[in-house]
Short mmCIF file of C-alpha atoms in Angstrom, two decimals:
data_model
loop_
_atom_site.label_atom_id
_atom_site.label_comp_id
_atom_site.label_asym_id
_atom_site.label_seq_id
_atom_site.Cartn_x
_atom_site.Cartn_y
_atom_site.Cartn_z
CA UNK A 1 -0.08 0.02 -0.03
CA UNK A 2 1.22 3.50 -0.79
CA UNK A 3 2.63 5.37 2.11
CA UNK A 4 0.95 8.86 2.47
CA UNK A 5 3.32 11.66 3.36
CA UNK A 6 1.70 14.96 4.46
CA UNK A 7 3.08 18.51 4.94
CA UNK A 8 3.52 19.97 8.46
CA UNK A 9 4.46 23.65 8.28
CA UNK A 10 3.31 24.12 11.83
CA UNK A 11 2.25 22.12 14.96
CA UNK A 12 -1.45 22.65 14.06
CA UNK A 13 -0.86 21.36 10.48
CA UNK A 14 1.01 18.32 11.87
CA UNK A 15 -1.88 17.48 14.08
CA UNK A 16 -4.31 17.94 11.13
CA UNK A 17 -2.21 15.65 8.97
CA UNK A 18 -1.98 12.91 11.61
CA UNK A 19 -5.57 13.00 12.60
CA UNK A 20 -6.71 12.71 8.98
CA UNK A 21 -4.71 9.55 8.10
CA UNK A 22 -1.13 10.48 7.25
CA UNK A 23 1.44 7.69 7.50
CA UNK A 24 4.31 10.15 7.82
CA UNK A 25 4.77 13.96 7.84
CA UNK A 26 7.63 16.09 6.65
CA UNK A 27 8.65 19.24 8.38
CA UNK A 28 11.48 21.84 8.80
CA UNK A 29 13.49 23.09 11.77
CA UNK A 30 14.76 26.65 11.71
CA UNK A 31 16.01 28.03 8.35
CA UNK A 32 17.77 25.08 6.78
CA UNK A 33 14.80 23.98 4.63
CA UNK A 34 12.99 24.89 1.39
CA UNK A 35 10.18 26.73 3.20
CA UNK A 36 11.67 29.34 5.49
CA UNK A 37 8.36 31.26 5.38
CA UNK A 38 6.47 28.46 7.06
CA UNK A 39 6.13 28.53 10.90
CA UNK A 40 8.39 25.56 11.07
CA UNK A 41 9.71 24.03 14.30
CA UNK A 42 12.44 24.50 16.94
CA UNK A 43 14.29 21.57 18.42
CA UNK A 44 11.94 21.79 21.49
CA UNK A 45 8.75 21.77 19.30
CA UNK A 46 10.31 19.02 17.15
CA UNK A 47 10.46 16.86 20.18
CA UNK A 48 6.86 17.56 20.99
CA UNK A 49 5.99 16.67 17.31
CA UNK A 50 7.88 13.48 17.42
CA UNK A 51 6.12 12.32 20.67
CA UNK A 52 2.72 13.21 19.15
CA UNK A 53 3.54 11.31 15.91
CA UNK A 54 5.43 8.28 17.24
CA UNK A 55 2.71 7.33 19.84
CA UNK A 56 0.35 7.27 16.86
CA UNK A 57 2.54 5.23 14.62
CA UNK A 58 3.36 8.11 12.30
CA UNK A 59 6.87 8.78 11.03
CA UNK A 60 8.61 12.24 10.87
CA UNK A 61 10.80 13.26 7.97
CA UNK A 62 13.02 16.29 8.58
CA UNK A 63 13.62 18.51 5.59
CA UNK A 64 17.24 19.75 5.21
CA UNK A 65 16.52 20.48 1.47
CA UNK A 66 18.44 23.73 0.80
CA UNK A 67 21.99 24.49 -0.36
CA UNK A 68 24.27 25.29 2.58
CA UNK A 69 27.14 27.75 2.66
CA UNK A 70 30.52 27.04 4.24
CA UNK A 71 29.83 29.22 7.26
CA UNK A 72 26.65 27.21 7.97
CA UNK A 73 28.24 23.76 8.12
CA UNK A 74 28.64 23.72 11.90
CA UNK A 75 25.07 24.90 12.62
CA UNK A 76 23.70 22.26 10.24
CA UNK A 77 25.81 19.62 11.84
CA UNK A 78 24.48 20.58 15.29
CA UNK A 79 20.89 20.43 13.89
CA UNK A 80 21.54 16.98 12.49
CA UNK A 81 22.75 15.74 15.84
CA UNK A 82 19.92 17.24 17.79
CA UNK A 83 17.30 15.95 15.36
CA UNK A 84 18.77 12.43 15.45
CA UNK A 85 18.84 12.40 19.21
CA UNK A 86 15.24 13.64 19.30
CA UNK A 87 14.28 10.58 17.17
CA UNK A 88 13.48 11.73 13.58
CA UNK A 89 12.89 8.86 11.16
CA UNK A 90 14.50 10.24 8.02
CA UNK A 91 16.30 13.21 6.54
CA UNK A 92 15.33 14.90 3.19
CA UNK A 93 18.26 16.58 1.54
CA UNK A 94 19.33 18.53 -1.55
CA UNK A 95 22.99 19.48 -0.75
CA UNK A 96 25.54 16.58 -1.29
CA UNK A 97 27.71 18.13 1.40
CA UNK A 98 24.80 17.88 3.90
CA UNK A 99 24.34 14.30 2.68
CA UNK A 100 28.02 13.56 3.52
CA UNK A 101 27.62 15.19 6.92
CA UNK A 102 24.67 12.93 7.65
CA UNK A 103 26.58 9.81 6.65
CA UNK A 104 29.41 10.86 8.96
CA UNK A 105 27.21 12.01 11.94
CA UNK A 106 24.24 9.68 11.95
CA UNK A 107 25.22 6.78 9.58
CA UNK A 108 22.21 4.58 10.48
CA UNK A 109 19.44 7.10 9.72
CA UNK A 110 17.67 6.94 6.29
CA UNK A 111 18.40 9.76 3.86
CA UNK A 112 15.94 10.65 1.06
CA UNK A 113 16.96 12.71 -2.01
CA UNK A 114 14.77 15.81 -2.20
CA UNK A 115 12.90 16.73 -5.37
CA UNK A 116 15.21 19.80 -5.23
CA UNK A 117 17.94 17.49 -6.41
CA UNK A 118 16.06 17.20 -9.69
CA UNK A 119 16.47 13.42 -10.05
CA UNK A 120 14.57 12.45 -13.28
CA UNK A 121 16.62 9.62 -14.76
CA UNK A 122 17.78 6.13 -13.89
CA UNK A 123 21.42 7.32 -13.69
CA UNK A 124 20.37 9.96 -11.10
CA UNK A 125 18.53 7.37 -9.09
CA UNK A 126 21.43 4.94 -9.13
CA UNK A 127 23.79 7.73 -8.23
CA UNK A 128 21.67 8.60 -5.16
CA UNK A 129 21.61 4.99 -4.19
CA UNK A 130 25.39 4.76 -4.59
CA UNK A 131 25.75 7.69 -2.11
CA UNK A 132 23.71 5.82 0.44
CA UNK A 133 20.28 7.30 -0.01
CA UNK A 134 17.34 4.92 0.66
CA UNK A 135 14.67 6.98 -1.08
CA UNK A 136 14.47 9.33 -4.01
CA UNK A 137 11.74 11.97 -4.40
CA UNK A 138 11.36 12.18 -8.17
CA UNK A 139 10.99 15.41 -10.09
CA UNK A 140 7.29 16.40 -10.39
CA UNK A 141 7.54 16.80 -14.13
CA UNK A 142 7.97 13.16 -15.00
CA UNK A 143 5.41 11.29 -17.07
CA UNK A 144 3.59 8.08 -15.99
CA UNK A 145 5.66 6.08 -18.38
CA UNK A 146 8.93 7.57 -17.04
CA UNK A 147 7.93 6.82 -13.42
CA UNK A 148 6.91 3.31 -14.20
CA UNK A 149 10.28 2.68 -15.99
CA UNK A 150 12.17 3.99 -12.97
CA UNK A 151 10.20 1.96 -10.59
CA UNK A 152 10.92 -1.21 -12.53
CA UNK A 153 14.69 -0.57 -12.42
CA UNK A 154 15.39 1.54 -9.34
CA UNK A 155 17.54 -0.03 -6.49
CA UNK A 156 15.84 2.21 -3.85
CA UNK A 157 12.38 3.35 -2.93
CA UNK A 158 10.78 6.07 -5.08
CA UNK A 159 8.44 8.85 -3.90
CA UNK A 160 6.37 11.09 -6.01
CA UNK A 161 4.35 14.27 -5.46
CA UNK A 162 0.70 13.50 -5.81
CA UNK A 163 -1.01 16.83 -4.97
CA UNK A 164 -0.33 20.54 -4.77
CA UNK A 165 1.57 23.36 -6.44
CA UNK A 166 3.93 22.89 -9.30
CA UNK A 167 6.99 24.99 -10.19
CA UNK A 168 7.20 26.45 -13.65
CA UNK A 169 10.48 24.63 -14.11
CA UNK A 170 12.28 21.55 -12.69
CA UNK A 171 12.28 22.07 -8.93
CA UNK A 172 15.60 23.62 -7.78
CA UNK A 173 16.58 24.79 -11.19
CA UNK A 174 14.65 28.11 -11.24
CA UNK A 175 16.65 31.33 -10.72
CA UNK A 176 13.68 33.76 -11.41
CA UNK A 177 13.15 34.72 -7.76
CA UNK A 178 16.84 35.01 -7.11
CA UNK A 179 17.53 37.11 -10.15
CA UNK A 180 14.66 39.65 -9.76
CA UNK A 181 14.39 39.81 -6.02
CA UNK A 182 17.47 38.27 -4.41
CA UNK A 183 15.44 35.48 -2.87
CA UNK A 184 16.59 31.96 -3.97
CA UNK A 185 14.34 29.05 -4.04
CA UNK A 186 17.40 27.00 -3.18
CA UNK A 187 17.74 28.78 0.05
CA UNK A 188 14.01 28.34 1.04
CA UNK A 189 13.07 31.93 0.04
CA UNK A 190 11.27 31.64 -3.25
CA UNK A 191 9.02 34.60 -3.77
CA UNK A 192 6.99 32.67 -6.45
CA UNK A 193 7.28 35.47 -9.17
CA UNK A 194 5.84 32.86 -11.63
CA UNK A 195 2.45 33.28 -9.91
CA UNK A 196 2.40 37.03 -10.85
CA UNK A 197 0.49 38.50 -13.76
CA UNK A 198 2.45 39.62 -16.84
CA UNK A 199 1.46 41.66 -19.85
CA UNK A 200 3.04 41.00 -23.24
CA UNK A 201 4.02 44.13 -25.36
CA UNK A 202 0.88 45.51 -27.01
CA UNK A 203 -1.52 43.65 -24.70
CA UNK A 204 -3.83 45.58 -22.47
CA UNK A 205 -4.88 42.76 -20.12
CA UNK A 206 -2.27 40.86 -18.08
CA UNK A 207 -2.26 37.00 -17.90
CA UNK A 208 -0.50 34.34 -15.98
CA UNK A 209 1.54 32.47 -18.55
CA UNK A 210 4.01 31.03 -15.97
CA UNK A 211 1.57 29.94 -13.29
CA UNK A 212 0.74 26.27 -13.57
CA UNK A 213 -2.40 24.62 -12.21
CA UNK A 214 -2.05 22.52 -9.09
CA UNK A 215 -1.19 18.79 -9.48
CA UNK A 216 -3.78 16.18 -8.56
CA UNK A 217 -3.14 12.41 -8.86
CA UNK A 218 -6.20 11.37 -6.82
CA UNK A 219 -7.44 9.50 -9.84
CA UNK A 220 -4.24 7.60 -10.37
CA UNK A 221 -3.53 6.06 -7.08
CA UNK A 222 -4.01 2.46 -8.23
CA UNK A 223 -1.81 3.11 -11.16
CA UNK A 224 0.90 4.49 -8.95
CA UNK A 225 0.85 1.58 -6.57
CA UNK A 226 0.86 -0.86 -9.44
CA UNK A 227 3.96 0.90 -10.81
CA UNK A 228 5.70 0.29 -7.45
CA UNK A 229 5.84 3.81 -6.12
CA UNK A 230 6.55 3.55 -2.46
CA UNK A 231 5.22 6.93 -1.15
CA UNK A 232 2.76 9.61 -2.32
CA UNK A 233 3.62 13.09 -1.14
CA UNK A 234 1.30 16.00 -0.65
CA UNK A 235 2.76 19.48 -1.21
CA UNK A 236 1.78 22.26 1.18
CA UNK A 237 3.97 23.31 4.13
CA UNK A 238 2.81 26.91 3.44
CA UNK A 239 -0.89 25.88 3.62
CA UNK A 240 -3.25 26.33 6.50
CA UNK A 241 -4.05 23.35 8.79
CA UNK A 242 -7.64 23.10 7.37
CA UNK A 243 -6.15 22.59 3.91
CA UNK A 244 -3.80 19.91 5.17
CA UNK A 245 -6.72 18.19 7.01
CA UNK A 246 -9.01 18.09 4.00
CA UNK A 247 -6.51 16.96 1.34
CA UNK A 248 -4.81 14.42 3.62
CA UNK A 249 -8.13 12.94 4.56
CA UNK A 250 -9.31 12.61 0.86
CA UNK A 251 -6.05 10.77 -0.11
CA UNK A 252 -5.96 8.64 3.03
CA UNK A 253 -9.41 7.37 2.45
CA UNK A 254 -8.89 6.79 -1.23
CA UNK A 255 -5.74 4.69 -0.58
CA UNK A 256 -7.37 2.77 2.32
CA UNK A 257 -10.41 2.00 0.14
CA UNK A 258 -8.15 1.04 -2.77
CA UNK A 259 -9.82 3.35 -5.16
CA UNK A 260 -8.64 3.39 -8.75
#
């Protein structure tokens, strides 16, 4: 059965996800994650979140999915140690340097390759496996045929995004926000300029040519499970707890009822 991974941008959102059927949640602590603008967690509140989840049989995946500067290496290492001691179940990473720190600091904990790593090929999946990662979160832009092919040949678990916002490019490869506003998506600060209205020369009415519709794979759950996808991920650490509750509940019921 598909594992359902839900977003937890705050403690209220975490409770909403757990109470509505999530098998696992993903969250960030401090600023070393791709959603700095979310409420996020401190080490103290992370411990509270872990107690709440683990007593209910729900796993907690910690996002460390941003690029890290040299001066941040020691703070990140301290966060890794504190999170591991608190009992997180897995780390989600983008930076290969952070991955190496994890292998050195907490070698027994699972590491998942973030979608920010833009893994979209078998070579990429195998490279992650060779580096010691146990799961790869595939790029959201892949077709069903591509996902099925990777599942058939992957040496590690594969996770796909099943619901929520889409970037206008491969995740982690957009420099739009950084170039026009100095806020990098690879540092957790994307200003989402692709959501803004633009007007072409000569046009009077602006449109949204770069703003994609949200993804929804609610009608393809059986297909994903048949392919061999290990985990379905819901986007939304910036969303309200009410949103997390509704969307998580819909997908949890659909998976439990084995809907096609």
